[in-house]
mmCIF file of C-alpha atoms in Angstrom:
data_model
loop_
_atom_site.group_PDB
_atom_site.id
_atom_site.type_symbol
_atom_site.label_atom_id
_atom_site.label_comp_id
_atom_site.label_asym_id
_atom_site.label_seq_id
_atom_site.Cartn_x
_atom_site.Cartn_y
_atom_site.Cartn_z
ATOM 1 C CA UNK A 2 3.271 35.271 -1.162
ATOM 2 C CA UNK A 3 4.936 38.051 -3.362
ATOM 3 C CA UNK A 4 2.859 41.350 -4.092
ATOM 4 C CA UNK A 5 2.617 41.337 -8.211
ATOM 5 C CA UNK A 6 2.765 44.666 -9.684
ATOM 6 C CA UNK A 7 3.205 46.054 -13.331
ATOM 7 C CA UNK A 8 6.126 48.206 -14.255
ATOM 8 C CA UNK A 9 3.534 50.911 -15.203
ATOM 9 C CA UNK A 10 1.878 50.439 -11.823
ATOM 10 C CA UNK A 11 5.217 50.834 -10.465
ATOM 11 C CA UNK A 12 5.847 53.821 -12.730
ATOM 12 C CA UNK A 13 2.588 55.617 -11.755
ATOM 13 C CA UNK A 14 3.302 55.758 -7.781
ATOM 14 C CA UNK A 15 7.005 56.534 -8.560
ATOM 15 C CA UNK A 16 6.911 59.435 -10.984
ATOM 16 C CA UNK A 17 9.920 60.850 -9.102
ATOM 17 C CA UNK A 18 12.499 57.932 -9.314
ATOM 18 C CA UNK A 19 14.865 57.488 -12.052
ATOM 19 C CA UNK A 20 14.362 54.479 -14.445
ATOM 20 C CA UNK A 21 16.813 52.757 -13.348
ATOM 21 C CA UNK A 22 15.522 52.578 -9.337
ATOM 22 C CA UNK A 23 12.048 51.482 -10.567
ATOM 23 C CA UNK A 24 13.690 48.810 -12.722
ATOM 24 C CA UNK A 25 15.369 47.526 -9.491
ATOM 25 C CA UNK A 26 12.451 47.960 -7.340
ATOM 26 C CA UNK A 27 10.424 45.612 -9.735
ATOM 27 C CA UNK A 28 12.849 43.221 -10.062
ATOM 28 C CA UNK A 29 12.891 43.192 -6.085
ATOM 29 C CA UNK A 30 9.191 42.551 -6.169
ATOM 30 C CA UNK A 31 9.435 39.940 -8.678
ATOM 31 C CA UNK A 32 11.877 37.985 -6.707
ATOM 32 C CA UNK A 33 10.400 37.948 -3.237
ATOM 33 C CA UNK A 34 7.772 35.558 -4.334
ATOM 34 C CA UNK A 35 8.352 31.590 -3.504
ATOM 35 C CA UNK A 36 9.366 29.272 -5.833
ATOM 36 C CA UNK A 37 6.623 26.318 -5.816
ATOM 37 C CA UNK A 38 6.868 23.076 -7.071
ATOM 38 C CA UNK A 39 3.824 20.811 -7.363
ATOM 39 C CA UNK A 40 5.566 17.590 -7.636
ATOM 40 C CA UNK A 41 4.208 15.435 -10.752
ATOM 41 C CA UNK A 42 5.983 11.845 -12.079
ATOM 42 C CA UNK A 43 4.955 8.603 -13.031
ATOM 43 C CA UNK A 44 5.523 5.779 -10.886
ATOM 44 C CA UNK A 45 5.538 2.373 -12.043
ATOM 45 C CA UNK A 46 3.415 -0.967 -10.625
ATOM 46 C CA UNK A 47 5.963 -3.453 -9.299
ATOM 47 C CA UNK A 48 6.258 -6.561 -11.006
ATOM 48 C CA UNK A 49 5.799 -9.268 -8.092
ATOM 49 C CA UNK A 50 3.948 -11.946 -6.933
ATOM 50 C CA UNK A 51 1.609 -10.026 -4.342
ATOM 51 C CA UNK A 52 1.444 -10.976 -0.829
ATOM 52 C CA UNK A 53 -1.088 -12.848 0.402
ATOM 53 C CA UNK A 54 -2.973 -10.039 2.531
ATOM 54 C CA UNK A 55 -5.964 -7.981 2.200
ATOM 55 C CA UNK A 56 -4.561 -4.617 3.388
ATOM 56 C CA UNK A 57 -6.093 -1.334 4.055
ATOM 57 C CA UNK A 58 -4.530 2.020 3.777
ATOM 58 C CA UNK A 59 -5.157 5.437 5.336
ATOM 59 C CA UNK A 60 -3.460 8.363 4.427
ATOM 60 C CA UNK A 61 -3.559 11.019 7.032
ATOM 61 C CA UNK A 62 -4.404 14.740 6.467
ATOM 62 C CA UNK A 63 -0.946 16.022 6.878
ATOM 63 C CA UNK A 64 0.319 13.155 4.714
ATOM 64 C CA UNK A 65 -2.188 13.988 1.471
ATOM 65 C CA UNK A 66 -1.507 17.530 1.861
ATOM 66 C CA UNK A 67 2.354 17.436 2.488
ATOM 67 C CA UNK A 68 4.540 20.127 1.689
ATOM 68 C CA UNK A 69 7.902 21.704 2.560
ATOM 69 C CA UNK A 70 8.662 25.364 2.628
ATOM 70 C CA UNK A 71 11.967 26.560 2.936
ATOM 71 C CA UNK A 72 12.797 30.067 3.978
ATOM 72 C CA UNK A 73 15.322 32.144 1.559
ATOM 73 C CA UNK A 74 18.477 32.394 3.853
ATOM 74 C CA UNK A 75 19.350 35.621 1.887
ATOM 75 C CA UNK A 76 18.223 38.063 -0.185
ATOM 76 C CA UNK A 77 19.873 36.439 -3.265
ATOM 77 C CA UNK A 78 17.874 33.153 -2.272
ATOM 78 C CA UNK A 79 14.404 32.253 -2.832
ATOM 79 C CA UNK A 80 11.857 30.527 -0.475
ATOM 80 C CA UNK A 81 10.815 27.200 -1.708
ATOM 81 C CA UNK A 82 7.543 25.482 -1.348
ATOM 82 C CA UNK A 83 7.543 21.645 -2.294
ATOM 83 C CA UNK A 84 4.400 20.230 -2.433
ATOM 84 C CA UNK A 85 4.429 16.305 -2.342
ATOM 85 C CA UNK A 86 1.222 15.263 -1.159
ATOM 86 C CA UNK A 87 -0.749 14.224 -4.384
ATOM 87 C CA UNK A 88 2.264 12.704 -5.351
ATOM 88 C CA UNK A 89 2.786 10.393 -2.312
ATOM 89 C CA UNK A 90 -0.768 9.553 -2.627
ATOM 90 C CA UNK A 91 -0.352 8.402 -6.421
ATOM 91 C CA UNK A 92 2.909 6.715 -5.692
ATOM 92 C CA UNK A 93 1.942 4.534 -2.351
ATOM 93 C CA UNK A 94 -1.383 3.852 -4.407
ATOM 94 C CA UNK A 95 0.306 2.256 -7.198
ATOM 95 C CA UNK A 96 3.030 0.339 -5.153
ATOM 96 C CA UNK A 97 0.606 -0.985 -2.522
ATOM 97 C CA UNK A 98 -1.904 -2.618 -5.117
ATOM 98 C CA UNK A 99 0.891 -4.258 -6.963
ATOM 99 C CA UNK A 100 2.187 -5.691 -3.730
ATOM 100 C CA UNK A 101 -0.862 -6.769 -1.738
ATOM 101 C CA UNK A 102 -3.514 -9.194 -3.124
ATOM 102 C CA UNK A 103 -6.014 -6.686 -2.617
ATOM 103 C CA UNK A 104 -5.930 -2.949 -1.484
ATOM 104 C CA UNK A 105 -8.883 -1.161 0.260
ATOM 105 C CA UNK A 106 -8.995 2.597 1.295
ATOM 106 C CA UNK A 107 -10.279 3.070 4.680
ATOM 107 C CA UNK A 108 -12.918 6.191 5.402
ATOM 108 C CA UNK A 109 -11.159 6.716 8.586
ATOM 109 C CA UNK A 110 -7.991 6.102 10.969
ATOM 110 C CA UNK A 111 -8.525 2.359 12.602
ATOM 111 C CA UNK A 112 -9.946 2.565 16.353
ATOM 112 C CA UNK A 113 -12.283 0.544 18.831
ATOM 113 C CA UNK A 114 -15.871 0.461 17.925
ATOM 114 C CA UNK A 115 -14.811 1.663 14.563
ATOM 115 C CA UNK A 116 -17.113 0.361 11.345
ATOM 116 C CA UNK A 117 -13.898 -0.530 9.391
ATOM 117 C CA UNK A 118 -14.048 -2.686 6.181
ATOM 118 C CA UNK A 119 -12.769 -6.367 6.663
ATOM 119 C CA UNK A 120 -9.000 -6.266 5.900
ATOM 120 C CA UNK A 121 -6.100 -8.304 7.198
ATOM 121 C CA UNK A 122 -4.258 -4.995 8.745
ATOM 122 C CA UNK A 123 -3.928 -1.291 8.137
ATOM 123 C CA UNK A 124 -1.133 0.541 6.756
ATOM 124 C CA UNK A 125 -0.559 4.190 8.178
ATOM 125 C CA UNK A 126 2.220 6.736 6.599
ATOM 126 C CA UNK A 127 4.155 9.506 7.612
ATOM 127 C CA UNK A 128 6.290 11.990 6.271
ATOM 128 C CA UNK A 129 8.218 12.895 9.267
ATOM 129 C CA UNK A 130 11.233 15.109 7.483
ATOM 130 C CA UNK A 131 12.373 16.422 4.153
ATOM 131 C CA UNK A 132 15.326 17.981 3.389
ATOM 132 C CA UNK A 133 16.923 18.902 0.211
ATOM 133 C CA UNK A 134 20.321 20.602 -0.803
ATOM 134 C CA UNK A 135 20.968 23.654 -3.242
ATOM 135 C CA UNK A 136 23.261 23.303 -6.014
ATOM 136 C CA UNK A 137 26.707 24.629 -5.275
ATOM 137 C CA UNK A 138 27.182 26.022 -8.844
ATOM 138 C CA UNK A 139 23.966 28.073 -9.972
ATOM 139 C CA UNK A 140 24.608 27.454 -13.364
ATOM 140 C CA UNK A 141 24.095 23.338 -12.400
ATOM 141 C CA UNK A 142 20.577 22.319 -11.498
ATOM 142 C CA UNK A 143 21.103 19.030 -10.017
ATOM 143 C CA UNK A 144 19.142 18.860 -6.874
ATOM 144 C CA UNK A 145 18.896 15.912 -3.639
ATOM 145 C CA UNK A 146 16.313 15.410 -1.636
ATOM 146 C CA UNK A 147 15.784 13.496 1.393
ATOM 147 C CA UNK A 148 12.879 11.957 3.257
ATOM 148 C CA UNK A 149 12.214 9.795 6.523
ATOM 149 C CA UNK A 150 8.688 7.954 6.642
ATOM 150 C CA UNK A 151 7.545 6.604 9.518
ATOM 151 C CA UNK A 152 4.770 3.847 9.111
ATOM 152 C CA UNK A 153 2.270 2.021 11.461
ATOM 153 C CA UNK A 154 0.719 -1.273 10.729
ATOM 154 C CA UNK A 155 -2.397 -1.789 12.861
ATOM 155 C CA UNK A 156 -5.393 -4.107 13.089
ATOM 156 C CA UNK A 157 -8.885 -2.465 12.181
ATOM 157 C CA UNK A 158 -9.147 -1.900 16.106
ATOM 158 C CA UNK A 159 -6.148 0.366 15.943
ATOM 159 C CA UNK A 160 -3.895 -2.411 17.876
ATOM 160 C CA UNK A 161 -0.195 -1.837 16.887
ATOM 161 C CA UNK A 162 1.290 -4.693 14.966
ATOM 162 C CA UNK A 163 4.263 -2.752 13.950
ATOM 163 C CA UNK A 164 5.992 0.276 13.802
ATOM 164 C CA UNK A 165 9.235 1.596 11.777
ATOM 165 C CA UNK A 166 11.003 4.349 10.012
ATOM 166 C CA UNK A 167 12.725 4.264 6.653
ATOM 167 C CA UNK A 168 14.768 6.830 4.536
ATOM 168 C CA UNK A 169 14.462 7.896 0.939
ATOM 169 C CA UNK A 170 16.767 9.797 -1.415
ATOM 170 C CA UNK A 171 16.327 11.557 -4.926
ATOM 171 C CA UNK A 172 18.515 13.534 -6.640
ATOM 172 C CA UNK A 173 18.109 15.392 -10.069
ATOM 173 C CA UNK A 174 19.785 13.198 -12.837
ATOM 174 C CA UNK A 175 20.739 15.811 -15.195
ATOM 175 C CA UNK A 176 21.833 19.036 -14.978
ATOM 176 C CA UNK A 177 20.366 20.111 -18.192
ATOM 177 C CA UNK A 178 16.848 21.311 -17.218
ATOM 178 C CA UNK A 179 15.333 24.249 -18.331
ATOM 179 C CA UNK A 180 14.555 25.813 -14.380
ATOM 180 C CA UNK A 181 15.019 24.769 -10.968
ATOM 181 C CA UNK A 182 11.599 23.602 -10.449
ATOM 182 C CA UNK A 183 11.935 21.127 -13.106
ATOM 183 C CA UNK A 184 15.358 19.812 -11.162
ATOM 184 C CA UNK A 185 13.755 19.813 -7.875
ATOM 185 C CA UNK A 186 10.379 18.009 -9.154
ATOM 186 C CA UNK A 187 12.538 15.422 -10.448
ATOM 187 C CA UNK A 188 14.684 15.172 -7.576
ATOM 188 C CA UNK A 189 11.276 14.537 -5.230
ATOM 189 C CA UNK A 190 10.063 11.786 -7.926
ATOM 190 C CA UNK A 191 13.329 10.250 -7.645
ATOM 191 C CA UNK A 192 13.014 9.939 -3.840
ATOM 192 C CA UNK A 193 9.136 8.690 -4.268
ATOM 193 C CA UNK A 194 10.808 5.756 -6.240
ATOM 194 C CA UNK A 195 13.323 5.131 -3.896
ATOM 195 C CA UNK A 196 10.876 5.004 -0.942
ATOM 196 C CA UNK A 197 8.459 2.344 -2.963
ATOM 197 C CA UNK A 198 11.453 0.185 -3.842
ATOM 198 C CA UNK A 199 13.018 0.305 -0.539
ATOM 199 C CA UNK A 200 9.803 -0.550 0.988
ATOM 200 C CA UNK A 201 8.953 -3.708 -1.305
ATOM 201 C CA UNK A 202 12.434 -4.940 0.044
ATOM 202 C CA UNK A 203 11.598 -4.385 3.578
ATOM 203 C CA UNK A 204 8.485 -4.489 4.661
ATOM 204 C CA UNK A 205 8.662 -8.447 4.567
ATOM 205 C CA UNK A 206 12.198 -8.471 6.413
ATOM 206 C CA UNK A 207 10.859 -6.167 9.504
ATOM 207 C CA UNK A 208 10.802 -8.715 12.619
ATOM 208 C CA UNK A 209 7.186 -7.934 13.553
ATOM 209 C CA UNK A 210 6.053 -7.704 10.424
ATOM 210 C CA UNK A 211 7.779 -11.388 9.708
ATOM 211 C CA UNK A 212 5.705 -12.586 13.180
ATOM 212 C CA UNK A 213 2.243 -11.283 11.703
ATOM 213 C CA UNK A 214 2.969 -12.843 8.437
ATOM 214 C CA UNK A 215 3.908 -16.139 9.970
ATOM 215 C CA UNK A 216 0.962 -15.736 12.173
ATOM 216 C CA UNK A 217 -1.162 -15.376 9.100
ATOM 217 C CA UNK A 218 0.396 -18.630 7.369
ATOM 218 C CA UNK A 219 -0.336 -20.570 10.770
ATOM 219 C CA UNK A 220 -3.783 -19.242 10.842
ATOM 220 C CA UNK A 221 -4.458 -20.228 7.309
ATOM 221 C CA UNK A 222 -2.835 -23.272 7.504
ATOM 222 C CA UNK A 223 -4.701 -24.578 10.453
ATOM 223 C CA UNK A 224 -8.143 -23.523 8.676
ATOM 224 C CA UNK A 225 -6.902 -25.505 5.772
ATOM 225 C CA UNK A 226 -6.245 -28.377 7.841
ATOM 226 C CA UNK A 227 -9.483 -28.449 9.657
ATOM 227 C CA UNK A 228 -11.181 -27.947 6.366
ATOM 228 C CA UNK A 229 -9.408 -30.843 4.962
ATOM 229 C CA UNK A 230 -10.181 -32.977 8.489
ATOM 230 C CA UNK A 231 -13.887 -31.949 7.497
ATOM 231 C CA UNK A 232 -13.848 -33.279 3.984
ATOM 232 C CA UNK A 233 -12.094 -36.515 4.978
ATOM 233 C CA UNK A 234 -14.440 -36.595 7.823
ATOM 234 C CA UNK A 235 -17.496 -36.229 5.797
ATOM 235 C CA UNK A 236 -15.608 -38.563 2.946
ATOM 236 C CA UNK A 237 -15.067 -41.489 5.467
ATOM 237 C CA UNK A 238 -18.713 -40.960 6.788
ATOM 238 C CA UNK A 239 -19.966 -41.259 3.349
ATOM 239 C CA UNK A 240 -17.837 -44.546 2.868
ATOM 240 C CA UNK A 241 -18.987 -45.864 6.147
ATOM 241 C CA UNK A 242 -22.533 -45.269 4.994
ATOM 242 C CA UNK A 243 -22.346 -46.759 1.319
ATOM 243 C CA UNK A 244 -20.614 -49.786 3.102
ATOM 244 C CA UNK A 245 -23.274 -50.148 5.473
ATOM 245 C CA UNK A 246 -26.133 -49.837 2.442
ATOM 246 C CA UNK A 247 -24.077 -52.211 0.720
ATOM 247 C CA UNK A 248 -23.977 -54.737 3.314
ATOM 248 C CA UNK A 249 -27.746 -54.387 4.208
ATOM 249 C CA UNK A 250 -28.138 -55.358 0.078
ATOM 250 C CA UNK A 251 -25.973 -58.122 0.543
ATOM 251 C CA UNK A 252 -27.875 -59.258 3.124
ATOM 252 C CA UNK A 253 -31.159 -58.742 1.537
ATOM 253 C CA UNK A 254 -29.881 -60.874 -1.597
ATOM 254 C CA UNK A 255 -28.694 -63.555 0.739
ATOM 255 C CA UNK A 256 -32.014 -63.948 2.546
ATOM 256 C CA UNK A 257 -33.862 -63.379 -0.709
ATOM 257 C CA UNK A 258 -31.673 -66.342 -2.509
ATOM 258 C CA UNK A 259 -32.226 -68.520 0.757
ATOM 259 C CA UNK A 260 -36.016 -68.048 0.682
ATOM 260 C CA UNK A 261 -36.322 -68.787 -2.809
ATOM 261 C CA UNK A 262 -34.271 -71.737 -2.207
ATOM 262 C CA UNK A 263 -36.641 -72.848 0.482
ATOM 263 C CA UNK A 264 -39.766 -72.404 -1.744
ATOM 264 C CA UNK A 265 -38.317 -74.413 -4.723
ATOM 265 C CA UNK A 266 -37.322 -77.178 -2.016
ATOM 266 C CA UNK A 267 -40.364 -77.152 -0.602
ATOM 267 C CA UNK A 268 -42.263 -77.307 -4.187
ATOM 268 C CA UNK A 269 -40.140 -80.403 -5.000
ATOM 269 C CA UNK A 270 -41.357 -82.229 -1.549
ATOM 270 C CA UNK A 271 -44.727 -81.359 -2.227
ATOM 271 C CA UNK A 272 -44.546 -82.886 -5.640
ATOM 272 C CA UNK A 273 -43.015 -85.856 -4.503
ATOM 273 C CA UNK A 274 -45.520 -86.330 -1.968
ATOM 274 C CA UNK A 275 -48.176 -85.992 -4.266
ATOM 275 C CA UNK A 276 -46.698 -89.011 -6.651
ATOM 276 C CA UNK A 277 -46.899 -91.476 -3.860
ATOM 277 C CA UNK A 278 -50.524 -91.156 -3.364
#
């Protein structure tokens, strides 16, 4: 970090120096601090039908606090510190919440004997690399940023499901900004948005992810078929029991009717016998 000294402070300790030398020293001290950008921006929620997954997300410490440091190559340049961690978390929370049926923040990295929430899978993102390009013309504030992500998709026990890398690119869309920091910030926001769009389109197409989704669909389909068979068997049993009860009722009615007929016939014969005597 640069040392901040006022011009009056320099003057008190440099009374023997010419004014021009004092001003030059102040300019050099003012320029030795790094240019810092804490990336901030808005990230829209994706408009799509969510995938039928309850997905967990675990942000490693180096991801949540990610920053890029670039040391100046010459005295005419400045050191750069680009802090992307909070913006990364904000963007991925927004994208994943719109992409999946439910998003759950994991309390720790999944692993054996880990008490984790019940989810279908856990996503773990990493930023493996970040590069930026300085404008060739100093009066044109157009920066470019490249990022390379690495993703892990694991079970709640930490077993791997898939692992892949993904690029992202952002460029300052206008050259008419007030400062270099604004230009770098906007380029980083554009790179983050590109990462979100790229993830949405590529995730279901990855072979390992596609196999995982198909196995999930088969499991859900088999469970649905079992439920249907159970309901069907119970329905068939209810019908059989109903038919059995109905049969018993019919037989009772038949026996009752026959018994009533026998009693009537017996009474008729009894009456006829009494008339003869």
